[in-house]
Tab-separated table of C-alpha atoms in Angstrom:
chain	number	residue	atom	x	y	z
A	1	UNK	CA	52.638	-11.033	10.474
A	2	UNK	CA	50.094	-13.694	11.521
A	3	UNK	CA	48.500	-11.203	13.940
A	4	UNK	CA	48.249	-8.553	11.229
A	5	UNK	CA	46.682	-11.043	8.800
A	6	UNK	CA	44.136	-12.226	11.377
A	7	UNK	CA	43.238	-8.618	12.169
A	8	UNK	CA	42.737	-7.859	8.490
A	9	UNK	CA	40.594	-10.980	8.042
A	10	UNK	CA	38.365	-10.094	10.990
A	11	UNK	CA	37.939	-6.549	9.708
A	12	UNK	CA	37.032	-7.911	6.283
A	13	UNK	CA	34.440	-10.227	7.831
A	14	UNK	CA	32.976	-7.323	9.789
A	15	UNK	CA	32.659	-5.313	6.596
A	16	UNK	CA	30.967	-8.231	4.845
A	17	UNK	CA	28.472	-8.691	7.676
A	18	UNK	CA	27.909	-4.953	7.678
A	19	UNK	CA	26.841	-5.107	4.038
A	20	UNK	CA	24.604	-8.175	4.363
A	21	UNK	CA	21.664	-6.125	5.688
A	22	UNK	CA	21.511	-4.321	2.342
A	23	UNK	CA	20.598	-7.554	0.500
A	24	UNK	CA	17.015	-7.956	1.846
A	25	UNK	CA	16.340	-4.249	1.322
A	26	UNK	CA	17.488	-4.406	-2.306
A	27	UNK	CA	15.463	-7.593	-2.795
A	28	UNK	CA	12.366	-5.874	-1.403
A	29	UNK	CA	12.870	-2.829	-3.636
A	30	UNK	CA	13.287	-5.087	-6.685
A	31	UNK	CA	10.123	-7.004	-5.791
A	32	UNK	CA	8.167	-3.790	-5.246
A	33	UNK	CA	9.335	-2.454	-8.617
A	34	UNK	CA	8.227	-5.618	-10.402
A	35	UNK	CA	4.911	-5.513	-8.535
A	36	UNK	CA	4.253	-1.931	-9.641
A	37	UNK	CA	5.061	-2.807	-13.270
A	38	UNK	CA	2.619	-5.714	-13.108
A	39	UNK	CA	-0.107	-3.514	-11.591
A	40	UNK	CA	0.319	-0.879	-14.316
A	41	UNK	CA	0.043	-3.559	-16.997
A	42	UNK	CA	-2.983	-5.151	-15.288
A	43	UNK	CA	-4.763	-1.817	-15.008
A	44	UNK	CA	-4.281	-1.100	-18.693
A	45	UNK	CA	-5.413	-4.568	-19.747
A	46	UNK	CA	-8.407	-4.745	-17.375
A	47	UNK	CA	-9.462	-1.211	-18.292
A	48	UNK	CA	-9.281	-2.107	-21.977
A	49	UNK	CA	-11.348	-5.248	-21.394
A	50	UNK	CA	-14.027	-3.337	-19.459
A	51	UNK	CA	-14.220	-0.659	-22.168
A	52	UNK	CA	-14.109	-3.255	-24.975
A	53	UNK	CA	-10.925	-2.001	-26.624
A	54	UNK	CA	-7.549	-3.543	-27.409
A	55	UNK	CA	-5.224	-1.879	-24.913
A	56	UNK	CA	-1.401	-1.765	-25.113
A	57	UNK	CA	0.068	-4.234	-27.595
A	58	UNK	CA	3.234	-2.726	-29.132
A	59	UNK	CA	5.628	-2.384	-26.159
A	60	UNK	CA	6.701	-5.980	-25.729
A	61	UNK	CA	4.551	-9.122	-25.894
A	62	UNK	CA	0.980	-8.282	-24.852
A	63	UNK	CA	2.169	-4.777	-23.963
A	64	UNK	CA	3.990	-6.009	-20.854
A	65	UNK	CA	6.735	-3.376	-21.306
A	66	UNK	CA	4.329	-0.441	-21.557
A	67	UNK	CA	5.061	0.737	-18.003
A	68	UNK	CA	8.818	0.707	-18.682
A	69	UNK	CA	8.234	2.721	-21.864
A	70	UNK	CA	6.161	5.285	-19.950
A	71	UNK	CA	8.782	5.558	-17.210
A	72	UNK	CA	11.595	5.999	-19.734
A	73	UNK	CA	9.648	8.733	-21.509
A	74	UNK	CA	9.047	10.642	-18.255
A	75	UNK	CA	12.671	10.181	-17.204
A	76	UNK	CA	13.974	12.047	-20.260
A	77	UNK	CA	11.340	14.784	-20.368
A	78	UNK	CA	12.275	18.309	-19.325
A	79	UNK	CA	11.816	19.058	-15.625
A	80	UNK	CA	9.917	22.353	-15.635
A	81	UNK	CA	9.779	24.605	-12.560
A	82	UNK	CA	7.092	27.233	-11.823
A	83	UNK	CA	8.552	30.734	-12.116
A	84	UNK	CA	6.749	32.160	-9.067
A	85	UNK	CA	6.420	29.030	-6.965
A	86	UNK	CA	8.346	27.838	-3.939
A	87	UNK	CA	11.014	25.683	-5.590
A	88	UNK	CA	12.019	23.899	-2.377
A	89	UNK	CA	8.491	22.789	-1.499
A	90	UNK	CA	7.816	22.017	-5.155
A	91	UNK	CA	10.861	19.715	-5.355
A	92	UNK	CA	10.590	18.030	-1.945
A	93	UNK	CA	6.861	17.208	-2.123
A	94	UNK	CA	7.041	14.217	-4.536
A	95	UNK	CA	9.977	12.701	-2.640
A	96	UNK	CA	8.104	12.833	0.686
A	97	UNK	CA	5.087	11.145	-0.898
A	98	UNK	CA	7.173	8.263	-2.291
A	99	UNK	CA	9.496	7.740	0.699
A	100	UNK	CA	6.656	7.652	3.239
A	101	UNK	CA	4.919	4.914	1.253
A	102	UNK	CA	8.130	2.919	0.723
A	103	UNK	CA	8.778	2.860	4.480
A	104	UNK	CA	5.412	1.145	4.986
A	105	UNK	CA	6.782	-2.009	3.341
A	106	UNK	CA	9.150	-2.551	6.279
A	107	UNK	CA	6.382	-4.027	8.463
A	108	UNK	CA	4.651	-6.206	5.835
A	109	UNK	CA	5.214	-9.974	6.260
A	110	UNK	CA	5.418	-11.746	2.898
A	111	UNK	CA	5.819	-15.154	4.563
A	112	UNK	CA	6.512	-16.821	7.880
A	113	UNK	CA	9.024	-14.479	9.579
A	114	UNK	CA	9.793	-13.080	6.124
A	115	UNK	CA	9.690	-9.441	7.172
A	116	UNK	CA	12.259	-6.670	7.432
A	117	UNK	CA	11.072	-5.258	10.785
A	118	UNK	CA	8.764	-7.318	13.012
A	119	UNK	CA	7.764	-4.562	15.444
A	120	UNK	CA	5.259	-4.696	18.293
A	121	UNK	CA	3.551	-1.612	16.869
A	122	UNK	CA	3.784	-2.655	13.221
A	123	UNK	CA	0.271	-1.757	12.033
A	124	UNK	CA	0.213	1.567	13.861
A	125	UNK	CA	3.644	2.424	12.503
A	126	UNK	CA	2.194	1.922	9.019
A	127	UNK	CA	-0.678	4.300	9.815
A	128	UNK	CA	1.726	6.886	11.247
A	129	UNK	CA	4.075	6.692	8.258
A	130	UNK	CA	1.306	6.730	5.644
A	131	UNK	CA	-0.163	9.897	7.178
A	132	UNK	CA	3.003	11.751	6.117
A	133	UNK	CA	2.238	11.344	2.390
A	134	UNK	CA	-0.612	13.934	2.294
A	135	UNK	CA	1.818	16.479	3.769
A	136	UNK	CA	3.986	16.012	0.677
A	137	UNK	CA	0.936	16.491	-1.554
A	138	UNK	CA	-0.030	19.667	0.299
A	139	UNK	CA	3.537	20.969	-0.021
A	140	UNK	CA	3.446	20.241	-3.752
A	141	UNK	CA	0.149	22.053	-4.195
A	142	UNK	CA	1.278	25.096	-2.213
A	143	UNK	CA	4.726	25.229	-3.791
A	144	UNK	CA	3.281	25.197	-7.317
A	145	UNK	CA	1.692	28.656	-6.866
A	146	UNK	CA	-1.305	27.468	-8.844
A	147	UNK	CA	-4.902	27.650	-7.654
A	148	UNK	CA	-5.776	24.235	-9.066
A	149	UNK	CA	-2.710	22.640	-7.491
A	150	UNK	CA	-3.410	24.266	-4.128
A	151	UNK	CA	-7.037	23.126	-4.159
A	152	UNK	CA	-5.871	19.610	-5.015
A	153	UNK	CA	-3.432	19.627	-2.094
A	154	UNK	CA	-6.146	20.837	0.299
A	155	UNK	CA	-8.495	18.133	-0.941
A	156	UNK	CA	-5.815	15.482	-0.431
A	157	UNK	CA	-5.252	16.616	3.165
A	158	UNK	CA	-8.985	16.768	3.956
A	159	UNK	CA	-9.601	13.356	2.396
A	160	UNK	CA	-6.705	11.767	4.271
A	161	UNK	CA	-7.882	13.112	7.638
A	162	UNK	CA	-11.473	12.022	6.983
A	163	UNK	CA	-10.623	8.402	6.176
A	164	UNK	CA	-7.535	7.905	8.344
A	165	UNK	CA	-9.662	7.803	11.520
A	166	UNK	CA	-12.069	4.992	10.442
A	167	UNK	CA	-9.063	3.079	9.087
A	168	UNK	CA	-7.265	3.384	12.431
A	169	UNK	CA	-10.339	2.264	14.382
A	170	UNK	CA	-10.643	-0.844	12.181
A	171	UNK	CA	-6.964	-1.651	12.770
A	172	UNK	CA	-7.485	-1.167	16.512
A	173	UNK	CA	-10.324	-3.723	16.430
A	174	UNK	CA	-8.015	-6.214	14.714
A	175	UNK	CA	-5.335	-5.596	17.354
A	176	UNK	CA	-7.848	-6.293	20.126
A	177	UNK	CA	-8.881	-9.580	18.500
A	178	UNK	CA	-5.275	-10.665	17.979
A	179	UNK	CA	-3.955	-9.307	21.308
A	180	UNK	CA	-1.069	-7.774	19.373
A	181	UNK	CA	-0.190	-4.946	17.008
A	182	UNK	CA	2.541	-6.933	15.245
A	183	UNK	CA	1.657	-7.849	11.672
A	184	UNK	CA	3.227	-11.302	12.081
A	185	UNK	CA	1.225	-11.994	15.255
A	186	UNK	CA	-1.992	-10.893	13.544
A	187	UNK	CA	-1.430	-13.371	10.701
A	188	UNK	CA	-0.542	-16.181	13.112
A	189	UNK	CA	-3.652	-15.440	15.207
A	190	UNK	CA	-5.785	-15.985	12.090
A	191	UNK	CA	-3.991	-19.236	11.220
A	192	UNK	CA	-5.076	-20.926	14.472
A	193	UNK	CA	-8.601	-21.534	13.185
A	194	UNK	CA	-7.890	-22.063	9.497
A	195	UNK	CA	-10.127	-20.563	6.836
A	196	UNK	CA	-12.899	-19.511	9.235
A	197	UNK	CA	-10.369	-17.832	11.487
A	198	UNK	CA	-9.689	-15.089	8.959
A	199	UNK	CA	-10.647	-11.655	10.243
A	200	UNK	CA	-12.762	-11.294	7.118
A	201	UNK	CA	-15.367	-13.509	8.855
A	202	UNK	CA	-14.749	-12.283	12.390
A	203	UNK	CA	-14.813	-8.598	11.403
A	204	UNK	CA	-17.073	-8.275	8.320
A	205	UNK	CA	-18.161	-4.716	9.148
A	206	UNK	CA	-14.595	-3.650	9.815
A	207	UNK	CA	-13.486	-5.256	6.551
A	208	UNK	CA	-15.968	-3.219	4.498
A	209	UNK	CA	-15.010	0.021	6.275
A	210	UNK	CA	-11.303	-0.763	5.877
A	211	UNK	CA	-11.781	-1.557	2.180
A	212	UNK	CA	-13.571	1.734	1.478
A	213	UNK	CA	-11.093	3.737	3.566
A	214	UNK	CA	-8.152	2.104	1.784
A	215	UNK	CA	-9.548	3.071	-1.615
A	216	UNK	CA	-10.002	6.633	-0.359
A	217	UNK	CA	-6.442	6.723	1.002
A	218	UNK	CA	-5.165	5.547	-2.397
A	219	UNK	CA	-7.182	8.344	-4.074
A	220	UNK	CA	-8.686	5.907	-6.534
A	221	UNK	CA	-12.031	6.400	-8.226
A	222	UNK	CA	-14.607	7.155	-6.941
A	223	UNK	CA	-12.386	8.981	-4.414
A	224	UNK	CA	-9.944	10.749	-6.762
A	225	UNK	CA	-11.141	14.261	-5.874
A	226	UNK	CA	-7.594	15.671	-5.297
A	227	UNK	CA	-6.753	15.176	-8.990
A	228	UNK	CA	-10.147	15.413	-10.661
A	229	UNK	CA	-9.384	16.238	-14.300
A	230	UNK	CA	-12.730	17.903	-15.052
A	231	UNK	CA	-12.473	20.252	-12.058
A	232	UNK	CA	-8.789	20.802	-11.224
A	233	UNK	CA	-6.950	19.947	-14.481
A	234	UNK	CA	-4.694	17.451	-12.628
A	235	UNK	CA	-4.865	18.714	-9.040
A	236	UNK	CA	-1.558	18.964	-7.212
A	237	UNK	CA	0.186	17.396	-10.253
A	238	UNK	CA	-0.776	20.218	-12.637
A	239	UNK	CA	2.612	21.974	-12.725
A	240	UNK	CA	4.737	18.820	-12.666
A	241	UNK	CA	6.547	17.115	-15.530
A	242	UNK	CA	9.400	14.716	-16.078
A	243	UNK	CA	10.835	12.731	-13.189
A	244	UNK	CA	8.818	14.568	-10.509
A	245	UNK	CA	5.562	13.657	-12.227
A	246	UNK	CA	6.836	10.080	-12.505
A	247	UNK	CA	7.331	10.041	-8.715
A	248	UNK	CA	3.652	10.907	-8.184
A	249	UNK	CA	2.718	8.241	-10.712
A	250	UNK	CA	4.876	5.742	-8.821
A	251	UNK	CA	3.509	6.792	-5.412
A	252	UNK	CA	-0.051	6.125	-6.555
A	253	UNK	CA	0.669	2.511	-7.473
A	254	UNK	CA	2.955	1.944	-4.481
A	255	UNK	CA	0.122	3.059	-2.218
A	256	UNK	CA	-2.312	0.740	-3.978
A	257	UNK	CA	0.054	-2.207	-3.552
A	258	UNK	CA	0.763	-1.515	0.125
A	259	UNK	CA	-2.969	-1.147	0.855
A	260	UNK	CA	-3.637	-4.452	-0.910
A	261	UNK	CA	-0.943	-6.173	1.141
A	262	UNK	CA	-2.354	-4.821	4.406
A	263	UNK	CA	-5.845	-6.012	3.468
A	264	UNK	CA	-4.258	-9.438	2.971
A	265	UNK	CA	-2.352	-9.352	6.262
A	266	UNK	CA	-5.151	-7.976	8.433
A	267	UNK	CA	-8.210	-9.732	6.996
A	268	UNK	CA	-7.260	-12.543	4.593
A	269	UNK	CA	-4.827	-14.563	6.696
A	270	UNK	CA	-1.584	-13.355	5.116
A	271	UNK	CA	0.520	-16.209	3.786
A	272	UNK	CA	-1.945	-18.830	5.119
A	273	UNK	CA	-4.357	-20.335	2.628
A	274	UNK	CA	-6.725	-22.817	4.216
A	275	UNK	CA	-10.013	-24.071	2.864
A	276	UNK	CA	-12.418	-26.081	5.037
A	277	UNK	CA	-11.003	-29.523	5.910
A	278	UNK	CA	-7.854	-28.882	3.834
A	279	UNK	CA	-4.977	-26.873	5.284
A	280	UNK	CA	-2.541	-26.071	2.517
A	281	UNK	CA	0.084	-24.542	4.857
A	282	UNK	CA	0.283	-27.841	6.752
A	283	UNK	CA	0.565	-29.837	3.531
A	284	UNK	CA	3.499	-27.774	2.272
A	285	UNK	CA	4.997	-26.939	5.655
A	286	UNK	CA	4.629	-23.203	5.163
A	287	UNK	CA	4.095	-22.518	8.858
A	288	UNK	CA	7.573	-23.856	9.620
A	289	UNK	CA	9.082	-22.533	6.397
A	290	UNK	CA	10.865	-25.771	5.593
A	291	UNK	CA	13.029	-24.852	2.650
A	292	UNK	CA	12.853	-22.460	-0.246
A	293	UNK	CA	9.723	-24.130	-1.627
A	294	UNK	CA	7.728	-23.251	1.471
A	295	UNK	CA	8.948	-19.646	1.364
A	296	UNK	CA	8.015	-19.378	-2.319
A	297	UNK	CA	4.522	-20.764	-1.721
A	298	UNK	CA	3.992	-18.308	1.147
A	299	UNK	CA	5.040	-15.330	-0.982
A	300	UNK	CA	2.866	-16.509	-3.872
A	301	UNK	CA	-0.216	-16.867	-1.631
A	302	UNK	CA	0.316	-13.405	-0.117
A	303	UNK	CA	0.689	-11.754	-3.521
A	304	UNK	CA	-2.273	-13.657	-4.996
A	305	UNK	CA	-4.561	-12.333	-2.256
A	306	UNK	CA	-3.139	-8.823	-2.626
A	307	UNK	CA	-3.696	-8.771	-6.382
A	308	UNK	CA	-7.305	-9.815	-5.785
A	309	UNK	CA	-7.797	-6.483	-4.010
A	310	UNK	CA	-5.916	-4.746	-6.835
A	311	UNK	CA	-8.379	-6.266	-9.310
A	312	UNK	CA	-11.314	-5.003	-7.206
A	313	UNK	CA	-9.898	-1.473	-7.095
A	314	UNK	CA	-9.222	-1.401	-10.848
A	315	UNK	CA	-12.729	-2.672	-11.610
A	316	UNK	CA	-14.227	-0.118	-9.217
A	317	UNK	CA	-12.415	2.671	-11.049
A	318	UNK	CA	-14.318	2.003	-14.259
A	319	UNK	CA	-17.621	1.090	-12.601
A	320	UNK	CA	-18.538	3.849	-10.131
A	321	UNK	CA	-18.796	7.585	-10.890
A	322	UNK	CA	-16.734	10.184	-9.017
A	323	UNK	CA	-18.254	11.551	-5.818
A	324	UNK	CA	-18.663	15.220	-4.987
A	325	UNK	CA	-16.448	16.657	-2.261
A	326	UNK	CA	-19.335	17.069	0.187
A	327	UNK	CA	-20.444	13.483	-0.455
A	328	UNK	CA	-16.905	12.253	0.137
A	329	UNK	CA	-16.592	14.031	3.486
A	330	UNK	CA	-20.106	13.040	4.577
A	331	UNK	CA	-19.333	9.394	3.847
A	332	UNK	CA	-16.203	9.554	5.977
A	333	UNK	CA	-17.464	11.554	8.944
A	334	UNK	CA	-21.184	10.678	9.102
A	335	UNK	CA	-21.146	7.012	8.069
A	336	UNK	CA	-17.773	5.285	8.248
A	337	UNK	CA	-16.635	6.934	11.494
A	338	UNK	CA	-19.766	5.971	13.530
A	339	UNK	CA	-19.773	2.472	12.025
A	340	UNK	CA	-16.096	1.921	12.840
A	341	UNK	CA	-16.655	3.234	16.392
A	342	UNK	CA	-19.584	0.850	16.855
A	343	UNK	CA	-17.493	-2.015	15.496
A	344	UNK	CA	-14.722	-1.169	17.973
A	345	UNK	CA	-17.192	-1.120	20.886
A	346	UNK	CA	-18.630	-4.492	19.822
A	347	UNK	CA	-15.153	-5.981	19.556
A	348	UNK	CA	-14.158	-4.603	22.959
A	349	UNK	CA	-17.350	-5.957	24.555
A	350	UNK	CA	-16.769	-9.366	23.001
A	351	UNK	CA	-13.205	-9.474	24.286
A	352	UNK	CA	-14.292	-8.470	27.802
A	353	UNK	CA	-17.031	-11.108	27.890
A	354	UNK	CA	-14.659	-13.831	26.680
A	355	UNK	CA	-12.129	-13.153	29.465
């Protein structure tokens, strides 16, 4: 009887340990959901302030529940299907777009060793995974059997290819400076020299190229050609409604948040926040993560830097006019690509000289 009880106890413990890995994933999903809700509310409020109007004010205090109201409305709307479209491609496209972006959060460090998967190829895994999303958009456009949707899908694919290459070259320059492709190692390499060790100062050209390329990858104004309302009705989203349209809506803000977090990790020192002569991580012990307070401070610093980029992207949306398609491609291939190549050559030369 004792042997049977011990066996049962050990099996129970194994099952418990087998379920523990779900906890950080659920925590990350909850945090991402809250982050998206905050971004939606911020965009509405900032847009209203720029346009000198009131903005949302009825759904909760200060309109904070407006995003939940929009999501609930889309959840209960009828899911229409095109009569002559490819139903399989039409249905799978939004899911591919969302899942590929969600997987990118696996390699983002929110604090010291506070990461789901600290991989040696972390940043390049993000680039590889994020390049899958335009395939979902192209599938959606083709499966809709609509000329506007198909043109929107083609634009999304062309835009992604044009700006993925400069983005990758900027990331490669950061990897050369940090001697690693791990996101945690890149943040720790910046923390060695405090505030002036941020890659923002060591790679100013790469930062500008990365910033522009990130906005283009997020398809935010002035780079929202795949869903230009005046030209393509709504682009690849034209035939969608209900929950599938909500998935595209969610993917847009998820992509904005993940791009903001990678700007923070690669160029703004991640969870480190040091000003000249004052090192806040050392004061609070964030580098060693002594206790829950240190972890909380690290997460707060990371999110504060990320939302700074979110604010820039929202402001840019209501400041700059939309580009033409030829201007968009010329900017990517004729300007950003040569500049990012030159930046990579300069970084490589500097690293060789410093050996």
